[in-house]
Amino acid sequence: MDLFKKYPVSISNTLSGKKEKFEPLNPPFVGMYSCGPTVYSEVHLGNLRTFTAFDVVFRYLTHIGYKVRYVRNITDAGHLTNDAGEGVDRIEERARLEQLEPMEIVQKYTIGFHEVCRIFNILPPTIEPTATGHIVEQIEMVKKIIENGYAYEVNGSVYFDVNKFSEKHKYGELSGRNIEELMDGSRALNRQDEKRNPIDFAIWKGVPPNHIQRWPSPWGEGIPGWHLECSAMGTKYLGKQFDIHGGGMDLKFPHHECEIAQSVGAYGIAPVRYWMHSNMLTVNGEKMSKSKGNSFLPHELFTGSHPLLTKAYAPMAVRFFMLQSHYSSTLDFSNDALNAAEKGYRKLMNALDALKELNHPKTTAINESLKNDLDRLVDECYLSMSDDFNTAKTLAVLFEMSARINDFKSGNQDLGAIDSNTFTHFKNTYINFIQEVLGLREDNAQDEQLLNGLIQMLIDIRKKARTDKNFALSDEIRDDLKAMGVQLKDGKDGTIDYEIE
Ligand code: AMP
Ligand code: ZN
């Protein structure tokens, strides 16, 4: 029997605000979309929390027997510096700053993103479409929306007409906003005269002649609107209506609200049945974001080089830290929490090692209550994940299981007191939940910490050598490290970072 029938999934649907039974349109197939990164800079730990949350959803649905088509896009054009659809294209801006082609920026940060996903054991989606690879589909969708009377063209840009749309349809349902309030709120903002209304948003944006990224369209050369990209790629691979759409809470408005309006405007149908939003990773209660200067980059974490970090942390300890809270709660970063996560992670992995070594002996007298206890724990793993992907509850169950494993290992509990089927089921569940569902793997954390500690020690010795004007020693340390593939990055006050090739 398919596990999804035995353990039906429920999802907190942010559209209805309720926890609902998950009923895919065409079981066992599931169509799922989540907004991918805008590849104009390195992803930070906050971004990774969201990608990890949907990685776990993908992993669990697959584990219980669904055939999931998981689309996570790469935004490589059209995302402006201001989410209200104003400002300049982030990739274009970065290309000018770094004096590179926009596609070189895209390539650089896409490779970086994939590398970080690999380090954090975030699986690749089944389709990873790029916005620039789907300009044709986007233009077709814009045409449809114009045809249906919900968009208008001005000076080579096309805007979605929110007022017109809301005469027939609801706008603001997902984010719980009403159109009058939105109109009042936006009037005070920088008024863009091109639009009929300040809350209208660009679905195609004409660009000036010096803009590097540009594509021909019926309205002249331009770039697609960021909201429209996700609508067009979601529709292309998952259909006009599909099962799950995810993203961080901060994308609910305007991004996802606009996605709904565009699909209804083009095809007359709500695109998504279950909207899921992951909550923010915070630092001292504030959302982690690049613009606030409180974000950590993955390599700052592994090297401990960020001023807010007291030491280096291994990727799997960080993944464990993220899984310890439910995706819909905020998660506050602290060194204490990461230290605790490191210990928790080690405890689970030690039990995993011990379990792999355990072999079931001949069954002696069966202990019914022990058998029931192990079966209950297996059940609870599934029940807690099926309950809106509650990784926090699941980890608590896995800790209970690890205590049983330790009892078997130490001989406090006789393994022969259960039948081999019960043991195999228990063993497989523990292994599968840790490795497949939660995506935790052996990290060699101790080796990495030792390595980082030794490099840091050499950096300190080099600093002292420089203070003592012993430049020969300072250069020798730098050159020897370089020969071993460790590149020191010097700032004006000494070494600020390093990279291991
Ligand atoms: P972006 O590359 O800015 O489009 O963001 C990629 C994803 O990261 C989006 O789904 C955002 O909602 C999410 N995100 C951004 N900041 C945070 C944060 N502090 N905590 C959790 N998710 C975040
Ligand atoms: Zn999106």
Coordinates of C-alpha atoms and ligand atoms in Angstrom, one line a residue:
M1 CA 0.0 0.0 0.0
D2 CA 1.2 3.5 -0.8
L3 CA 2.3 5.2 2.4
F4 CA 0.4 8.3 1.5
K5 CA -2.8 6.4 1.9
K6 CA -1.8 5.1 5.2
Y7 CA -0.6 8.4 6.5
P8 CA -2.6 11.1 4.7
V9 CA -0.9 14.5 4.5
S10 CA -2.4 17.7 5.8
I11 CA -1.1 21.1 4.7
S12 CA -1.6 24.6 6.3
N13 CA -2.9 26.3 3.2
T14 CA -2.0 30.0 3.5
L15 CA -4.8 30.8 1.0
S16 CA -7.6 29.6 3.3
G17 CA -5.6 30.0 6.5
K18 CA -6.6 26.5 7.5
K19 CA -4.9 23.1 7.8
E20 CA -6.4 21.0 5.0
K21 CA -6.3 17.4 3.9
F22 CA -3.9 17.2 0.9
E23 CA -5.7 15.9 -2.1
P24 CA -3.7 16.2 -5.3
L25 CA -5.5 16.7 -8.6
N26 CA -4.1 13.5 -10.1
P27 CA -2.7 11.2 -7.5
P28 CA -0.1 9.7 -7.3
F29 CA 1.3 12.7 -9.3
V30 CA 2.0 15.9 -7.5
G31 CA 2.9 19.2 -9.1
M32 CA 4.9 21.5 -6.9
Y33 CA 6.5 24.9 -7.7
S34 CA 8.7 27.0 -5.4
C35 CA 10.3 30.3 -6.2
G36 CA 14.0 30.0 -6.8
P37 CA 16.8 32.4 -6.2
T38 CA 17.5 35.6 -8.1
V39 CA 21.0 34.9 -9.2
Y40 CA 22.6 38.3 -8.7
S41 CA 24.4 37.6 -5.4
E42 CA 25.3 34.7 -3.1
V43 CA 22.4 33.1 -1.3
H44 CA 22.4 33.7 2.5
L45 CA 21.3 31.5 5.3
G46 CA 17.8 33.0 5.3
N47 CA 17.3 32.0 1.6
L48 CA 18.6 28.5 2.5
R49 CA 16.0 28.1 5.2
T50 CA 13.2 28.4 2.6
F51 CA 15.0 26.2 0.1
T52 CA 15.5 23.6 2.9
A53 CA 11.9 23.7 3.9
F54 CA 10.6 22.9 0.4
D55 CA 13.4 20.4 -0.1
V56 CA 11.9 18.5 2.9
V57 CA 8.4 18.7 1.4
F58 CA 9.7 17.3 -1.9
R59 CA 11.6 14.6 -0.1
Y60 CA 8.8 13.5 2.1
L61 CA 6.1 13.5 -0.6
T62 CA 8.4 11.3 -2.7
H63 CA 9.2 9.0 0.2
I64 CA 5.5 8.2 0.9
G65 CA 4.9 7.3 -2.8
Y66 CA 3.9 10.4 -4.6
K67 CA 5.5 11.1 -8.0
V68 CA 6.4 14.7 -7.6
R69 CA 7.3 17.0 -10.4
Y70 CA 9.1 19.7 -8.5
V71 CA 9.8 23.0 -10.4
R72 CA 12.1 25.5 -8.8
N73 CA 13.1 28.3 -11.1
I74 CA 16.2 30.5 -11.5
T75 CA 15.4 34.2 -11.8
D76 CA 17.9 35.5 -14.3
A77 CA 16.2 38.7 -15.5
G78 CA 13.4 41.0 -14.6
H79 CA 13.6 41.1 -10.8
L80 CA 13.9 44.8 -10.1
T81 CA 15.5 46.4 -7.0
N82 CA 12.1 47.3 -5.7
D83 CA 9.6 44.5 -5.3
A84 CA 6.8 46.9 -6.3
G85 CA 8.1 46.6 -9.8
E86 CA 10.2 49.8 -9.9
G87 CA 13.9 50.4 -9.8
V88 CA 16.5 48.7 -11.9
D89 CA 17.1 45.1 -12.9
R90 CA 19.2 43.5 -10.1
I91 CA 21.3 41.4 -12.5
E92 CA 21.8 44.3 -14.9
E93 CA 22.9 46.5 -12.0
R94 CA 25.3 43.8 -10.7
A95 CA 26.8 43.3 -14.2
R96 CA 27.6 47.0 -14.5
L97 CA 29.1 47.0 -11.0
E98 CA 31.3 44.0 -11.7
Q99 CA 31.9 44.9 -15.3
L100 CA 30.6 41.6 -16.6
E101 CA 28.0 40.4 -19.0
P102 CA 24.7 39.9 -17.2
M103 CA 24.9 36.2 -18.2
E104 CA 28.3 36.0 -16.6
I105 CA 26.7 37.2 -13.3
V106 CA 23.9 34.6 -13.8
Q107 CA 26.4 31.8 -14.5
K108 CA 28.6 32.7 -11.5
Y109 CA 25.8 32.8 -8.9
T110 CA 23.9 29.9 -10.4
I111 CA 27.0 27.7 -10.0
G112 CA 27.5 29.1 -6.5
F113 CA 23.8 28.3 -5.6
H114 CA 24.1 24.8 -6.9
E115 CA 27.3 24.3 -4.9
V116 CA 25.7 25.5 -1.7
C117 CA 22.7 23.3 -2.3
R118 CA 25.0 20.3 -2.7
I119 CA 26.8 21.2 0.6
F120 CA 23.5 21.5 2.4
N121 CA 22.1 18.4 0.8
I122 CA 19.2 20.2 -0.9
L123 CA 18.2 18.0 -3.8
P124 CA 18.0 19.4 -7.3
P125 CA 14.4 20.0 -8.4
T126 CA 13.1 17.8 -11.2
I127 CA 12.9 20.9 -13.5
E128 CA 14.9 24.1 -13.0
P129 CA 13.7 26.5 -15.6
T130 CA 15.3 29.9 -16.2
A131 CA 13.2 33.0 -16.8
T132 CA 15.3 33.9 -19.9
G133 CA 14.7 30.5 -21.3
H134 CA 11.0 31.1 -21.3
I135 CA 10.6 34.6 -22.9
V136 CA 8.3 33.2 -25.6
E137 CA 5.9 31.7 -23.0
Q138 CA 5.9 34.9 -21.0
I139 CA 5.1 37.0 -24.1
E140 CA 2.2 34.6 -24.9
M141 CA 0.8 35.0 -21.4
V142 CA 1.1 38.8 -21.5
K143 CA -0.8 38.7 -24.8
K144 CA -3.6 36.6 -23.3
I145 CA -4.0 39.0 -20.3
I146 CA -4.2 42.0 -22.7
E147 CA -6.8 40.1 -24.8
N148 CA -8.9 39.5 -21.8
G149 CA -8.8 43.2 -21.0
Y150 CA -6.7 43.0 -17.8
A151 CA -3.6 44.8 -19.0
Y152 CA -2.6 47.8 -21.0
E153 CA 0.5 49.0 -22.9
V154 CA 2.2 52.3 -22.3
N155 CA 5.5 53.4 -23.9
G156 CA 6.6 49.8 -24.5
S157 CA 5.7 48.5 -21.1
V158 CA 2.7 46.4 -20.2
Y159 CA 0.9 46.8 -16.9
F160 CA -1.6 44.6 -15.1
D161 CA -4.8 46.6 -14.5
V162 CA -5.6 45.7 -10.9
N163 CA -8.7 47.9 -10.7
K164 CA -10.2 46.4 -13.8
F165 CA -9.4 42.9 -12.6
S166 CA -11.0 43.5 -9.2
E167 CA -14.3 44.4 -10.9
K168 CA -14.8 40.7 -11.6
H169 CA -12.3 38.9 -9.4
K170 CA -10.8 39.1 -6.0
Y171 CA -7.4 40.7 -5.6
G172 CA -5.6 40.4 -2.3
E173 CA -7.1 37.2 -1.0
L174 CA -3.8 35.4 -0.4
S175 CA -2.3 38.3 1.6
G176 CA -5.5 39.4 3.2
R177 CA -5.4 42.9 1.8
N178 CA -8.2 44.8 0.3
I179 CA -7.9 46.9 -2.7
E180 CA -9.1 50.2 -1.2
E181 CA -6.4 50.0 1.5
L182 CA -3.8 49.1 -1.1
M183 CA -4.8 52.1 -3.2
D184 CA -4.7 54.4 -0.1
G185 CA -1.3 53.0 0.9
S186 CA 0.3 53.3 -2.5
R187 CA -0.9 56.8 -3.3
A188 CA 1.7 58.2 -0.9
L189 CA 4.5 56.3 -2.6
N190 CA 6.6 57.4 -5.5
R191 CA 4.0 57.8 -8.2
Q192 CA 4.9 56.3 -11.6
D193 CA 2.9 58.3 -14.1
E194 CA 2.9 55.6 -16.7
K195 CA 0.5 53.4 -14.7
R196 CA -3.2 54.1 -14.5
N197 CA -3.0 53.2 -10.9
P198 CA -0.1 53.0 -8.5
I199 CA -1.0 49.4 -7.6
D200 CA -0.8 48.2 -11.2
F201 CA 2.4 46.2 -11.8
A202 CA 4.5 45.6 -14.9
I203 CA 4.2 42.3 -16.7
W204 CA 6.5 43.4 -19.4
K205 CA 8.9 46.3 -19.0
G206 CA 10.3 48.3 -21.9
V207 CA 14.0 49.1 -21.4
P208 CA 16.2 52.1 -22.5
P209 CA 18.6 51.7 -25.3
N210 CA 21.6 51.2 -23.1
H211 CA 20.1 48.3 -21.2
I212 CA 22.2 45.2 -21.8
Q213 CA 19.5 42.5 -21.2
R214 CA 16.7 42.9 -23.7
W215 CA 14.4 40.8 -25.8
P216 CA 12.1 41.7 -28.7
S217 CA 8.4 41.7 -28.1
P218 CA 5.2 43.0 -29.7
W219 CA 5.6 46.1 -27.4
G220 CA 9.3 46.7 -28.3
E221 CA 12.5 45.5 -26.7
G222 CA 12.3 44.9 -23.0
I223 CA 12.4 42.4 -20.1
P224 CA 9.7 40.3 -18.5
G225 CA 8.1 41.2 -15.2
W226 CA 9.3 39.1 -12.3
H227 CA 5.9 38.0 -11.1
L228 CA 5.0 36.9 -14.6
E229 CA 8.0 34.7 -15.0
C230 CA 6.9 32.3 -12.2
S231 CA 3.3 32.2 -13.6
A232 CA 4.5 31.4 -17.1
M233 CA 7.0 28.7 -16.0
G234 CA 4.6 27.2 -13.5
T235 CA 1.9 26.9 -16.1
K236 CA 4.2 25.5 -18.8
Y237 CA 5.4 22.6 -16.6
L238 CA 2.6 22.0 -14.2
G239 CA -0.5 23.2 -16.0
K240 CA -3.0 26.0 -15.5
Q241 CA -3.8 24.6 -12.1
F242 CA -1.4 22.6 -9.9
D243 CA -1.1 21.3 -6.4
I244 CA 1.5 23.1 -4.3
H245 CA 3.2 26.5 -4.6
G246 CA 5.8 27.5 -2.0
G247 CA 8.1 30.3 -1.2
G248 CA 9.1 32.5 1.7
M249 CA 6.5 34.5 3.6
D250 CA 7.9 37.7 2.3
L251 CA 6.9 36.7 -1.2
K252 CA 3.2 36.4 -0.4
F253 CA 2.7 40.0 -1.4
P254 CA 3.1 41.3 -4.0
H255 CA 4.8 38.4 -5.8
H256 CA 2.4 35.5 -5.2
E257 CA -0.7 37.7 -5.1
C258 CA 0.3 39.0 -8.6
E259 CA 0.9 35.4 -9.7
I260 CA -2.7 34.5 -8.8
A261 CA -4.1 37.6 -10.6
Q262 CA -2.0 36.9 -13.7
S263 CA -3.2 33.3 -14.0
V264 CA -6.9 34.2 -13.4
G265 CA -6.5 37.1 -15.8
A266 CA -5.0 34.9 -18.5
Y267 CA -6.9 31.6 -18.0
G268 CA -9.7 32.3 -15.7
I269 CA -8.6 29.8 -13.1
A270 CA -6.8 30.0 -9.8
P271 CA -3.4 28.5 -10.4
V272 CA -2.7 26.8 -7.1
R273 CA -4.6 24.6 -4.7
Y274 CA -2.3 24.7 -1.7
W275 CA -0.1 27.7 -1.0
M276 CA 2.7 27.1 1.5
H277 CA 4.8 29.9 3.0
S278 CA 7.9 29.3 5.1
N279 CA 8.7 31.8 7.8
M280 CA 11.7 33.9 8.1
L281 CA 15.1 33.2 9.6
T282 CA 15.8 36.1 12.0
V283 CA 18.7 37.5 13.8
N284 CA 17.8 39.1 17.2
G285 CA 14.2 39.1 16.0
E286 CA 14.9 40.9 12.7
K287 CA 14.5 39.2 9.3
M288 CA 17.9 38.1 7.9
S289 CA 18.5 40.1 4.8
K290 CA 21.4 41.4 2.8
S291 CA 20.2 44.9 2.9
K292 CA 20.1 44.9 6.8
G293 CA 23.7 43.7 6.9
N294 CA 22.7 40.9 9.3
S295 CA 23.0 38.0 6.8
F296 CA 25.5 35.2 6.9
L297 CA 26.9 33.6 3.8
P298 CA 27.4 29.8 3.9
H299 CA 31.2 30.0 3.7
E300 CA 31.2 32.5 6.7
L301 CA 29.4 29.8 8.6
F302 CA 31.8 27.1 7.8
T303 CA 34.8 29.2 8.6
G304 CA 33.3 31.1 11.5
S305 CA 34.5 34.3 9.9
H306 CA 31.4 36.4 10.5
P307 CA 31.6 38.8 13.5
L308 CA 28.3 37.4 14.9
L309 CA 29.7 33.9 15.0
T310 CA 31.7 32.6 17.9
K311 CA 33.0 29.6 15.9
A312 CA 32.6 27.7 12.7
Y313 CA 29.6 25.4 12.2
A314 CA 29.4 22.4 9.9
P315 CA 26.6 22.4 7.2
M316 CA 24.7 19.5 8.6
A317 CA 24.5 21.0 12.1
V318 CA 23.0 24.1 10.4
R319 CA 20.5 21.9 8.5
F320 CA 19.6 20.2 11.7
F321 CA 19.1 23.7 13.4
M322 CA 16.7 24.6 10.6
L323 CA 14.7 21.4 10.9
Q324 CA 14.3 21.8 14.7
S325 CA 11.5 24.3 14.1
H326 CA 8.4 24.0 12.1
Y327 CA 8.7 25.8 8.7
S328 CA 5.8 28.1 9.5
S329 CA 7.4 29.5 12.7
T330 CA 10.1 32.1 12.7
L331 CA 13.5 30.8 13.6
D332 CA 16.0 33.0 15.4
F333 CA 19.6 32.5 14.8
S334 CA 22.0 32.4 17.8
N335 CA 25.3 30.7 18.6
D336 CA 23.6 28.9 21.6
A337 CA 21.0 27.5 19.3
L338 CA 23.6 26.3 16.8
N339 CA 25.7 24.8 19.5
A340 CA 22.7 22.9 20.8
A341 CA 21.9 21.8 17.2
E342 CA 25.4 20.5 16.8
K343 CA 25.0 18.3 19.8
G344 CA 21.6 17.1 18.8
Y345 CA 22.8 16.3 15.3
R346 CA 25.8 14.3 16.7
K347 CA 23.5 12.3 19.0
L348 CA 21.2 11.2 16.2
M349 CA 24.1 10.3 13.9
N350 CA 25.9 8.3 16.6
A351 CA 22.7 6.3 17.1
L352 CA 22.5 5.9 13.3
D353 CA 26.1 4.5 13.2
A354 CA 25.2 2.1 16.1
L355 CA 22.0 1.0 14.4
K356 CA 23.8 0.1 11.2
E357 CA 26.0 -2.2 13.2
L358 CA 23.2 -3.9 14.9
N359 CA 22.0 -7.3 13.6
H360 CA 19.0 -9.0 14.8
P361 CA 19.8 -12.2 16.7
K362 CA 17.5 -15.2 17.1
T363 CA 14.2 -14.2 18.7
T364 CA 13.9 -15.3 22.2
A365 CA 10.8 -14.6 24.3
I366 CA 8.8 -11.8 22.6
N367 CA 8.3 -8.7 24.7
E368 CA 4.9 -7.4 23.5
S369 CA 5.2 -4.0 25.1
L370 CA 8.6 -3.4 23.5
K371 CA 7.3 -4.4 20.1
N372 CA 4.3 -2.0 20.5
D373 CA 6.6 0.8 21.6
L374 CA 8.8 0.4 18.5
D375 CA 5.8 0.2 16.2
R376 CA 4.3 3.3 17.8
L377 CA 7.6 5.2 17.2
V378 CA 7.6 4.2 13.5
D379 CA 4.0 5.4 13.2
E380 CA 4.8 8.7 14.9
C381 CA 7.6 9.5 12.5
Y382 CA 5.1 9.3 9.6
L383 CA 2.2 10.9 11.5
S384 CA 4.3 13.9 12.5
M385 CA 5.7 14.5 9.0
S386 CA 2.2 14.0 7.5
D387 CA 1.0 16.6 9.9
D388 CA 2.0 19.6 7.8
F389 CA 5.6 18.4 7.5
N390 CA 6.4 18.9 11.2
T391 CA 10.1 18.3 11.3
A392 CA 10.4 19.5 14.9
K393 CA 8.0 16.8 16.1
T394 CA 9.7 14.2 13.9
L395 CA 13.1 15.0 15.4
A396 CA 11.6 14.5 18.9
V397 CA 10.4 11.1 17.8
L398 CA 13.8 10.2 16.3
F399 CA 15.5 11.2 19.6
E400 CA 13.2 8.7 21.4
M401 CA 14.2 6.1 18.9
S402 CA 17.9 6.9 19.4
A403 CA 17.4 6.2 23.1
R404 CA 16.1 2.7 22.3
I405 CA 19.0 2.1 19.9
N406 CA 21.5 3.0 22.6
D407 CA 19.7 0.5 24.9
F408 CA 20.1 -2.2 22.3
K409 CA 23.7 -1.3 21.7
S410 CA 24.7 -1.3 25.4
G411 CA 22.8 -4.5 26.0
N412 CA 20.3 -2.8 28.5
Q413 CA 17.6 -4.1 26.2
D414 CA 17.7 -7.5 24.5
L415 CA 17.2 -7.3 20.8
G416 CA 16.0 -10.8 20.7
A417 CA 12.9 -9.7 22.6
I418 CA 11.4 -8.5 19.4
D419 CA 10.8 -10.3 16.1
S420 CA 13.1 -9.5 13.2
N421 CA 10.3 -7.8 11.1
T422 CA 9.6 -5.3 13.8
F423 CA 13.3 -4.6 14.1
T424 CA 13.8 -4.3 10.3
H425 CA 10.9 -1.9 10.1
F426 CA 12.2 0.2 13.0
K427 CA 15.7 0.2 11.6
N428 CA 14.7 1.2 8.1
T429 CA 12.4 3.9 9.3
Y430 CA 15.2 5.5 11.5
I431 CA 17.7 5.4 8.6
N432 CA 15.2 6.6 6.0
F433 CA 13.9 9.5 8.0
I434 CA 17.3 10.8 8.8
Q435 CA 18.9 10.3 5.4
E436 CA 16.1 10.4 2.9
V437 CA 13.4 12.5 4.4
L438 CA 15.3 15.0 6.5
G439 CA 18.4 14.9 4.3
L440 CA 20.9 14.6 7.1
R441 CA 24.2 13.0 6.3
E442 CA 27.6 12.4 7.9
D443 CA 29.4 15.6 7.9
N444 CA 33.0 15.0 9.1
A445 CA 32.3 18.0 11.2
Q446 CA 35.3 17.3 13.5
D447 CA 37.7 17.2 10.6
E448 CA 36.4 20.4 9.2
Q449 CA 36.5 22.2 12.5
L450 CA 40.1 21.0 13.1
L451 CA 41.0 22.2 9.6
N452 CA 39.4 25.6 10.1
G453 CA 41.0 25.9 13.5
L454 CA 44.5 25.2 12.1
I455 CA 44.1 27.7 9.3
Q456 CA 42.9 30.3 11.8
M457 CA 45.9 29.6 14.0
L458 CA 48.3 30.2 11.0
I459 CA 46.4 33.4 10.2
D460 CA 47.0 34.6 13.8
I461 CA 50.7 33.7 13.6
R462 CA 51.1 35.5 10.3
K463 CA 49.4 38.6 11.8
K464 CA 51.9 38.5 14.7
A465 CA 54.8 38.1 12.2
R466 CA 53.6 41.2 10.3
T467 CA 53.3 43.2 13.5
D468 CA 56.9 42.2 14.3
K469 CA 57.8 43.2 10.7
N470 CA 58.9 39.6 10.0
F471 CA 57.5 39.8 6.4
A472 CA 59.6 36.8 5.2
L473 CA 57.6 34.5 7.6
S474 CA 54.3 36.2 6.8
D475 CA 54.9 35.7 3.1
E476 CA 56.0 32.1 3.6
I477 CA 52.8 31.2 5.5
R478 CA 50.7 32.8 2.7
D479 CA 52.6 31.1 -0.1
D480 CA 52.7 27.7 1.6
L481 CA 49.0 27.8 2.3
K482 CA 48.4 28.9 -1.3
A483 CA 50.4 25.9 -2.5
M484 CA 48.0 23.7 -0.5
G485 CA 45.0 25.3 -2.1
V486 CA 44.1 27.8 0.8
Q487 CA 43.9 31.3 -0.6
L488 CA 44.1 34.0 2.1
K489 CA 42.2 37.2 1.3
D490 CA 43.9 40.2 2.9
G491 CA 42.1 43.4 3.8
K492 CA 43.8 46.6 5.0
D493 CA 43.7 45.3 8.6
G494 CA 45.0 41.9 7.9
T495 CA 43.5 38.7 6.6
I496 CA 39.7 39.0 6.4
D497 CA 38.7 35.7 4.9
Y498 CA 40.1 32.6 3.1
E499 CA 38.9 30.2 0.5
I500 CA 39.7 26.5 0.2
E501 CA 40.0 25.5 -3.4
Ligands
AMP1 P1 15.3 35.9 -3.5 O1 16.6 35.3 -4.1 O2 15.5 37.2 -2.8 O3 14.2 36.0 -4.5 O4 14.9 34.9 -2.3 C1 14.9 33.5 -2.4 C2 14.0 32.9 -1.4 O5 14.5 33.1 -0.1 C3 12.6 33.5 -1.3 O6 11.6 32.4 -1.3 C4 12.5 34.3 -0.1 O7 11.2 34.3 0.5 C5 13.5 33.6 0.8 N1 14.0 34.4 1.9 C6 14.6 35.6 1.9 N2 15.0 36.0 3.1 C7 14.7 35.0 4.0 C8 14.8 34.8 5.4 N3 15.4 35.7 6.2 N4 14.3 33.7 6.0 C9 13.7 32.7 5.2 N5 13.6 32.9 3.8 C10 14.0 34.0 3.2
ZN2 ZN 8.2 33.3 -7.9

